[in-house]
PDB file of C-alpha atoms in Angstrom:
ATOM      1  CA  UNK A   1     115.817 156.665 188.801  1.00  0.00           C
ATOM      2  CA  UNK A   2     113.344 159.493 189.301  1.00  0.00           C
ATOM      3  CA  UNK A   3     114.027 162.683 187.432  1.00  0.00           C
ATOM      4  CA  UNK A   4     113.089 166.261 188.194  1.00  0.00           C
ATOM      5  CA  UNK A   5     109.371 166.631 188.759  1.00  0.00           C
ATOM      6  CA  UNK A   6     107.261 169.778 188.580  1.00  0.00           C
ATOM      7  CA  UNK A   7     103.723 170.477 189.700  1.00  0.00           C
ATOM      8  CA  UNK A   8     101.263 171.425 188.445  1.00  0.00           C
ATOM      9  CA  UNK A   9     101.899 170.547 184.823  1.00  0.00           C
ATOM     10  CA  UNK A  10      99.459 173.263 183.769  1.00  0.00           C
ATOM     11  CA  UNK A  11      98.208 176.309 185.609  1.00  0.00           C
ATOM     12  CA  UNK A  12      95.607 178.754 184.353  1.00  0.00           C
ATOM     13  CA  UNK A  13      95.063 181.899 186.383  1.00  0.00           C
ATOM     14  CA  UNK A  14      93.578 185.342 186.047  1.00  0.00           C
ATOM     15  CA  UNK A  15      95.513 188.552 185.778  1.00  0.00           C
ATOM     16  CA  UNK A  16      96.401 189.890 189.219  1.00  0.00           C
ATOM     17  CA  UNK A  17      96.305 186.522 191.000  1.00  0.00           C
ATOM     18  CA  UNK A  18      99.111 184.852 192.963  1.00  0.00           C
ATOM     19  CA  UNK A  19     100.600 181.515 191.832  1.00  0.00           C
ATOM     20  CA  UNK A  20     103.064 179.012 193.202  1.00  0.00           C
ATOM     21  CA  UNK A  21     104.996 176.535 191.087  1.00  0.00           C
ATOM     22  CA  UNK A  22     106.744 173.591 192.689  1.00  0.00           C
ATOM     23  CA  UNK A  23     109.917 171.731 191.750  1.00  0.00           C
ATOM     24  CA  UNK A  24     111.229 168.443 193.167  1.00  0.00           C
ATOM     25  CA  UNK A  25     114.859 167.966 192.123  1.00  0.00           C
ATOM     26  CA  UNK A  26     116.702 164.712 191.610  1.00  0.00           C
ATOM     27  CA  UNK A  27     117.514 163.204 194.998  1.00  0.00           C
ATOM     28  CA  UNK A  28     120.944 164.256 196.217  1.00  0.00           C
ATOM     29  CA  UNK A  29     121.312 167.191 193.836  1.00  0.00           C
ATOM     30  CA  UNK A  30     122.479 170.271 195.703  1.00  0.00           C
ATOM     31  CA  UNK A  31     121.908 172.826 192.956  1.00  0.00           C
ATOM     32  CA  UNK A  32     118.552 173.873 191.570  1.00  0.00           C
ATOM     33  CA  UNK A  33     117.711 176.262 188.746  1.00  0.00           C
ATOM     34  CA  UNK A  34     114.594 177.969 187.395  1.00  0.00           C
ATOM     35  CA  UNK A  35     114.201 179.007 183.771  1.00  0.00           C
ATOM     36  CA  UNK A  36     111.327 180.460 181.766  1.00  0.00           C
ATOM     37  CA  UNK A  37     110.626 179.485 178.165  1.00  0.00           C
ATOM     38  CA  UNK A  38     108.366 181.464 175.881  1.00  0.00           C
ATOM     39  CA  UNK A  39     106.944 179.969 172.699  1.00  0.00           C
ATOM     40  CA  UNK A  40     109.595 179.556 170.025  1.00  0.00           C
ATOM     41  CA  UNK A  41     112.416 180.658 172.307  1.00  0.00           C
ATOM     42  CA  UNK A  42     115.116 178.965 174.303  1.00  0.00           C
ATOM     43  CA  UNK A  43     114.921 178.830 178.114  1.00  0.00           C
ATOM     44  CA  UNK A  44     115.789 182.063 179.924  1.00  0.00           C
ATOM     45  CA  UNK A  45     117.597 181.894 183.274  1.00  0.00           C
ATOM     46  CA  UNK A  46     115.735 183.128 186.352  1.00  0.00           C
ATOM     47  CA  UNK A  47     117.480 181.964 189.525  1.00  0.00           C
ATOM     48  CA  UNK A  48     120.023 179.445 190.809  1.00  0.00           C
ATOM     49  CA  UNK A  49     120.105 177.881 194.292  1.00  0.00           C
ATOM     50  CA  UNK A  50     123.101 176.258 195.917  1.00  0.00           C
ATOM     51  CA  UNK A  51     121.636 174.409 198.873  1.00  0.00           C
ATOM     52  CA  UNK A  52     119.111 176.663 200.589  1.00  0.00           C
ATOM     53  CA  UNK A  53     120.509 179.954 199.379  1.00  0.00           C
ATOM     54  CA  UNK A  54     120.013 181.808 196.120  1.00  0.00           C
ATOM     55  CA  UNK A  55     123.496 182.011 194.590  1.00  0.00           C
ATOM     56  CA  UNK A  56     122.316 184.048 191.596  1.00  0.00           C
ATOM     57  CA  UNK A  57     118.899 185.676 191.198  1.00  0.00           C
ATOM     58  CA  UNK A  58     119.939 188.054 188.437  1.00  0.00           C
ATOM     59  CA  UNK A  59     117.391 186.645 186.001  1.00  0.00           C
ATOM     60  CA  UNK A  60     114.267 187.404 188.048  1.00  0.00           C
ATOM     61  CA  UNK A  61     112.455 190.025 185.937  1.00  0.00           C
ATOM     62  CA  UNK A  62     111.060 192.112 188.818  1.00  0.00           C
ATOM     63  CA  UNK A  63     110.038 191.961 192.461  1.00  0.00           C
ATOM     64  CA  UNK A  64     106.793 190.130 191.658  1.00  0.00           C
ATOM     65  CA  UNK A  65     108.904 186.989 191.251  1.00  0.00           C
ATOM     66  CA  UNK A  66     110.341 185.190 194.249  1.00  0.00           C
ATOM     67  CA  UNK A  67     111.701 181.698 194.849  1.00  0.00           C
ATOM     68  CA  UNK A  68     112.530 179.706 197.946  1.00  0.00           C
ATOM     69  CA  UNK A  69     114.236 176.430 198.791  1.00  0.00           C
ATOM     70  CA  UNK A  70     113.956 176.264 202.589  1.00  0.00           C
ATOM     71  CA  UNK A  71     115.349 172.775 203.176  1.00  0.00           C
ATOM     72  CA  UNK A  72     117.714 172.527 200.243  1.00  0.00           C
ATOM     73  CA  UNK A  73     115.515 170.170 198.273  1.00  0.00           C
ATOM     74  CA  UNK A  74     112.059 171.208 197.001  1.00  0.00           C
ATOM     75  CA  UNK A  75     111.784 174.702 195.581  1.00  0.00           C
ATOM     76  CA  UNK A  76     108.793 176.949 195.015  1.00  0.00           C
ATOM     77  CA  UNK A  77     108.650 179.773 192.488  1.00  0.00           C
ATOM     78  CA  UNK A  78     106.134 182.401 193.544  1.00  0.00           C
ATOM     79  CA  UNK A  79     104.628 185.009 191.262  1.00  0.00           C
ATOM     80  CA  UNK A  80     102.539 187.841 192.687  1.00  0.00           C
ATOM     81  CA  UNK A  81     100.037 190.008 190.794  1.00  0.00           C
ATOM     82  CA  UNK A  82     100.386 187.924 187.645  1.00  0.00           C
ATOM     83  CA  UNK A  83     100.364 189.642 184.268  1.00  0.00           C
ATOM     84  CA  UNK A  84      99.537 188.254 180.822  1.00  0.00           C
ATOM     85  CA  UNK A  85     103.197 188.600 179.897  1.00  0.00           C
ATOM     86  CA  UNK A  86     104.071 186.043 182.578  1.00  0.00           C
ATOM     87  CA  UNK A  87     102.486 183.321 180.454  1.00  0.00           C
ATOM     88  CA  UNK A  88     105.213 180.819 179.564  1.00  0.00           C
ATOM     89  CA  UNK A  89     106.570 177.388 180.454  1.00  0.00           C
ATOM     90  CA  UNK A  90     108.510 177.497 183.702  1.00  0.00           C
ATOM     91  CA  UNK A  91     111.293 174.918 183.754  1.00  0.00           C
ATOM     92  CA  UNK A  92     113.188 173.635 186.735  1.00  0.00           C
ATOM     93  CA  UNK A  93     116.557 171.889 186.556  1.00  0.00           C
ATOM     94  CA  UNK A  94     118.885 170.338 189.099  1.00  0.00           C
ATOM     95  CA  UNK A  95     122.533 169.349 189.133  1.00  0.00           C
ATOM     96  CA  UNK A  96     124.709 167.339 191.476  1.00  0.00           C
ATOM     97  CA  UNK A  97     127.128 169.980 192.721  1.00  0.00           C
ATOM     98  CA  UNK A  98     126.269 173.248 191.023  1.00  0.00           C
ATOM     99  CA  UNK A  99     129.869 173.802 190.058  1.00  0.00           C
ATOM    100  CA  UNK A 100     131.318 174.836 186.772  1.00  0.00           C
ATOM    101  CA  UNK A 101     129.817 172.945 183.817  1.00  0.00           C
ATOM    102  CA  UNK A 102     127.880 170.616 186.105  1.00  0.00           C
ATOM    103  CA  UNK A 103     125.191 168.989 183.943  1.00  0.00           C
ATOM    104  CA  UNK A 104     121.725 170.412 184.498  1.00  0.00           C
ATOM    105  CA  UNK A 105     118.817 167.975 184.222  1.00  0.00           C
ATOM    106  CA  UNK A 106     115.461 169.498 183.420  1.00  0.00           C
ATOM    107  CA  UNK A 107     111.952 168.695 184.503  1.00  0.00           C
ATOM    108  CA  UNK A 108     108.926 168.676 182.186  1.00  0.00           C
ATOM    109  CA  UNK A 109     107.940 172.223 183.073  1.00  0.00           C
ATOM    110  CA  UNK A 110     104.798 173.982 184.258  1.00  0.00           C
ATOM    111  CA  UNK A 111     102.803 175.755 181.579  1.00  0.00           C
ATOM    112  CA  UNK A 112     101.424 178.965 183.088  1.00  0.00           C
ATOM    113  CA  UNK A 113      98.625 180.785 181.300  1.00  0.00           C
ATOM    114  CA  UNK A 114      97.500 184.168 182.622  1.00  0.00           C
ATOM    115  CA  UNK A 115      94.123 185.226 181.251  1.00  0.00           C
TER     116      UNK A 115
ATOM    117  CA  UNK B   1     126.444 190.287 177.389  1.00  0.00           C
ATOM    118  CA  UNK B   2     126.534 186.604 176.478  1.00  0.00           C
ATOM    119  CA  UNK B   3     124.789 185.777 173.207  1.00  0.00           C
ATOM    120  CA  UNK B   4     123.934 182.513 171.464  1.00  0.00           C
ATOM    121  CA  UNK B   5     122.519 182.349 167.943  1.00  0.00           C
ATOM    122  CA  UNK B   6     121.403 179.141 166.295  1.00  0.00           C
ATOM    123  CA  UNK B   7     120.857 178.497 162.613  1.00  0.00           C
ATOM    124  CA  UNK B   8     118.857 177.529 160.742  1.00  0.00           C
ATOM    125  CA  UNK B   9     115.665 178.199 162.712  1.00  0.00           C
ATOM    126  CA  UNK B  10     114.091 175.136 161.086  1.00  0.00           C
ATOM    127  CA  UNK B  11     115.500 172.279 159.049  1.00  0.00           C
ATOM    128  CA  UNK B  12     113.626 169.616 157.114  1.00  0.00           C
ATOM    129  CA  UNK B  13     115.510 166.483 156.091  1.00  0.00           C
ATOM    130  CA  UNK B  14     114.675 163.231 154.423  1.00  0.00           C
ATOM    131  CA  UNK B  15     115.529 160.111 156.368  1.00  0.00           C
ATOM    132  CA  UNK B  16     119.193 159.328 155.767  1.00  0.00           C
ATOM    133  CA  UNK B  17     120.053 162.874 154.618  1.00  0.00           C
ATOM    134  CA  UNK B  18     122.954 164.072 156.779  1.00  0.00           C
ATOM    135  CA  UNK B  19     123.269 167.730 157.794  1.00  0.00           C
ATOM    136  CA  UNK B  20     124.599 170.117 160.451  1.00  0.00           C
ATOM    137  CA  UNK B  21     123.135 172.617 162.885  1.00  0.00           C
ATOM    138  CA  UNK B  22     125.092 175.715 163.839  1.00  0.00           C
ATOM    139  CA  UNK B  23     125.469 177.491 167.182  1.00  0.00           C
ATOM    140  CA  UNK B  24     127.395 180.781 167.211  1.00  0.00           C
ATOM    141  CA  UNK B  25     128.259 182.279 170.571  1.00  0.00           C
ATOM    142  CA  UNK B  26     129.750 185.389 172.151  1.00  0.00           C
ATOM    143  CA  UNK B  27     130.886 185.122 175.758  1.00  0.00           C
ATOM    144  CA  UNK B  28     133.515 186.795 177.911  1.00  0.00           C
ATOM    145  CA  UNK B  29     135.073 183.422 178.564  1.00  0.00           C
ATOM    146  CA  UNK B  30     133.635 179.998 177.867  1.00  0.00           C
ATOM    147  CA  UNK B  31     133.327 177.488 180.688  1.00  0.00           C
ATOM    148  CA  UNK B  32     131.288 175.053 178.661  1.00  0.00           C
ATOM    149  CA  UNK B  33     128.937 174.687 175.710  1.00  0.00           C
ATOM    150  CA  UNK B  34     125.937 172.417 176.056  1.00  0.00           C
ATOM    151  CA  UNK B  35     123.627 170.730 173.548  1.00  0.00           C
ATOM    152  CA  UNK B  36     120.140 169.678 174.552  1.00  0.00           C
ATOM    153  CA  UNK B  37     117.283 168.037 172.689  1.00  0.00           C
ATOM    154  CA  UNK B  38     113.703 169.102 173.432  1.00  0.00           C
ATOM    155  CA  UNK B  39     110.587 167.217 172.357  1.00  0.00           C
ATOM    156  CA  UNK B  40     107.219 169.005 172.237  1.00  0.00           C
ATOM    157  CA  UNK B  41     105.706 169.447 175.682  1.00  0.00           C
ATOM    158  CA  UNK B  42     108.810 168.188 177.471  1.00  0.00           C
ATOM    159  CA  UNK B  43     111.836 169.656 179.172  1.00  0.00           C
ATOM    160  CA  UNK B  44     115.268 169.778 177.510  1.00  0.00           C
ATOM    161  CA  UNK B  45     117.209 166.507 177.516  1.00  0.00           C
ATOM    162  CA  UNK B  46     120.989 166.715 177.913  1.00  0.00           C
ATOM    163  CA  UNK B  47     123.129 165.542 175.001  1.00  0.00           C
ATOM    164  CA  UNK B  48     126.702 166.882 175.241  1.00  0.00           C
ATOM    165  CA  UNK B  49     129.071 169.247 177.012  1.00  0.00           C
ATOM    166  CA  UNK B  50     132.082 170.668 175.168  1.00  0.00           C
ATOM    167  CA  UNK B  51     134.792 172.566 177.036  1.00  0.00           C
ATOM    168  CA  UNK B  52     137.475 173.712 174.619  1.00  0.00           C
ATOM    169  CA  UNK B  53     138.068 174.405 170.941  1.00  0.00           C
ATOM    170  CA  UNK B  54     138.834 171.283 168.963  1.00  0.00           C
ATOM    171  CA  UNK B  55     136.849 169.013 171.222  1.00  0.00           C
ATOM    172  CA  UNK B  56     134.386 166.536 169.689  1.00  0.00           C
ATOM    173  CA  UNK B  57     131.783 164.228 171.215  1.00  0.00           C
ATOM    174  CA  UNK B  58     129.579 161.586 169.649  1.00  0.00           C
ATOM    175  CA  UNK B  59     126.400 159.791 170.566  1.00  0.00           C
ATOM    176  CA  UNK B  60     124.711 157.461 168.101  1.00  0.00           C
ATOM    177  CA  UNK B  61     123.975 159.559 164.973  1.00  0.00           C
ATOM    178  CA  UNK B  62     124.990 162.844 166.618  1.00  0.00           C
ATOM    179  CA  UNK B  63     128.409 164.453 166.737  1.00  0.00           C
ATOM    180  CA  UNK B  64     129.145 167.798 168.360  1.00  0.00           C
ATOM    181  CA  UNK B  65     132.209 169.913 167.608  1.00  0.00           C
ATOM    182  CA  UNK B  66     133.511 173.178 169.051  1.00  0.00           C
ATOM    183  CA  UNK B  67     135.594 176.085 167.767  1.00  0.00           C
ATOM    184  CA  UNK B  68     136.372 179.398 169.467  1.00  0.00           C
ATOM    185  CA  UNK B  69     133.287 181.034 167.991  1.00  0.00           C
ATOM    186  CA  UNK B  70     130.814 178.292 167.185  1.00  0.00           C
ATOM    187  CA  UNK B  71     129.676 174.745 167.639  1.00  0.00           C
ATOM    188  CA  UNK B  72     128.196 172.332 165.153  1.00  0.00           C
ATOM    189  CA  UNK B  73     125.843 169.444 165.740  1.00  0.00           C
ATOM    190  CA  UNK B  74     126.283 166.980 162.897  1.00  0.00           C
ATOM    191  CA  UNK B  75     123.495 164.494 162.270  1.00  0.00           C
ATOM    192  CA  UNK B  76     124.466 161.458 160.220  1.00  0.00           C
ATOM    193  CA  UNK B  77     121.785 159.427 158.432  1.00  0.00           C
ATOM    194  CA  UNK B  78     118.956 160.861 160.571  1.00  0.00           C
ATOM    195  CA  UNK B  79     115.801 158.940 161.376  1.00  0.00           C
ATOM    196  CA  UNK B  80     112.278 160.306 162.007  1.00  0.00           C
ATOM    197  CA  UNK B  81     112.793 159.808 165.754  1.00  0.00           C
ATOM    198  CA  UNK B  82     115.569 162.426 165.629  1.00  0.00           C
ATOM    199  CA  UNK B  83     112.882 165.049 164.974  1.00  0.00           C
ATOM    200  CA  UNK B  84     112.993 167.562 167.843  1.00  0.00           C
ATOM    201  CA  UNK B  85     114.182 171.042 168.747  1.00  0.00           C
ATOM    202  CA  UNK B  86     117.912 171.161 169.388  1.00  0.00           C
ATOM    203  CA  UNK B  87     119.083 173.780 171.866  1.00  0.00           C
ATOM    204  CA  UNK B  88     122.574 175.129 172.358  1.00  0.00           C
ATOM    205  CA  UNK B  89     123.607 176.859 175.592  1.00  0.00           C
ATOM    206  CA  UNK B  90     126.779 178.404 177.006  1.00  0.00           C
ATOM    207  CA  UNK B  91     128.070 178.826 180.516  1.00  0.00           C
ATOM    208  CA  UNK B  92     130.318 181.841 180.843  1.00  0.00           C
ATOM    209  CA  UNK B  93     133.452 182.337 182.883  1.00  0.00           C
ATOM    210  CA  UNK B  94     132.590 185.799 184.111  1.00  0.00           C
ATOM    211  CA  UNK B  95     134.526 185.645 187.355  1.00  0.00           C
ATOM    212  CA  UNK B  96     131.331 186.042 189.327  1.00  0.00           C
ATOM    213  CA  UNK B  97     128.899 183.727 191.008  1.00  0.00           C
ATOM    214  CA  UNK B  98     126.874 182.709 187.968  1.00  0.00           C
ATOM    215  CA  UNK B  99     128.334 179.244 187.783  1.00  0.00           C
ATOM    216  CA  UNK B 100     124.862 177.902 187.229  1.00  0.00           C
ATOM    217  CA  UNK B 101     123.531 180.255 184.594  1.00  0.00           C
ATOM    218  CA  UNK B 102     123.089 178.838 181.114  1.00  0.00           C
ATOM    219  CA  UNK B 103     122.412 181.197 178.212  1.00  0.00           C
ATOM    220  CA  UNK B 104     120.410 179.436 175.520  1.00  0.00           C
ATOM    221  CA  UNK B 105     119.928 180.026 171.826  1.00  0.00           C
ATOM    222  CA  UNK B 106     116.452 180.006 170.329  1.00  0.00           C
ATOM    223  CA  UNK B 107     116.829 176.456 169.029  1.00  0.00           C
ATOM    224  CA  UNK B 108     116.683 174.691 165.675  1.00  0.00           C
ATOM    225  CA  UNK B 109     113.526 172.736 164.886  1.00  0.00           C
ATOM    226  CA  UNK B 110     114.557 169.569 163.068  1.00  0.00           C
ATOM    227  CA  UNK B 111     112.016 167.515 161.135  1.00  0.00           C
ATOM    228  CA  UNK B 112     113.073 164.235 159.551  1.00  0.00           C
ATOM    229  CA  UNK B 113     110.644 162.778 157.027  1.00  0.00           C
ATOM    230  CA  UNK B 114     110.518 159.032 156.384  1.00  0.00           C
TER     231      UNK B 114
END
């Protein structure tokens, strides 16, 4: 079946610009997660949605980062006033229930480059 | 604060040369420990979940084990196609709402030469 998909696969932007990254989870998965992975590092948690609501946004680095999931399926990660330090691969994952130890399945990621 | 440390950072093996990767962790309470494989330019691919000390799981040439402080990923008679970055992650039982949060280590880059 179809896995998690993310668009675009690559995004190049200039410092100060606004970007949106999209995630389509596996059909029927109620939980959705965003992570950020810098070169040579493991993924770093950003935010977790259960349905339409953000159950845990403790990983968002500052108020320039915001994510939504209005209908409980597709999610968009929004970054305002981008900085060079935002350059990374942004990974999305989904899981069936979002409960304890529920397996998270990852998408291919969006590589964001801020010039 | 939850911490995960993986060693070695990189490992080069000859085809057929068995070895182990280490994942040391510090958490307030462990809900689960996860192993993922990541190929270049791709997202992490799920391998195993371990829940309690003493537990073991196997898949083809891979075997994961868990103690109270660390996990090992044993690779038996590896093949070149096993070359990838192997990531370890923990989910903590912190009594809060972070049921979804995984804390990852930095990964071990495995290269298997034919």
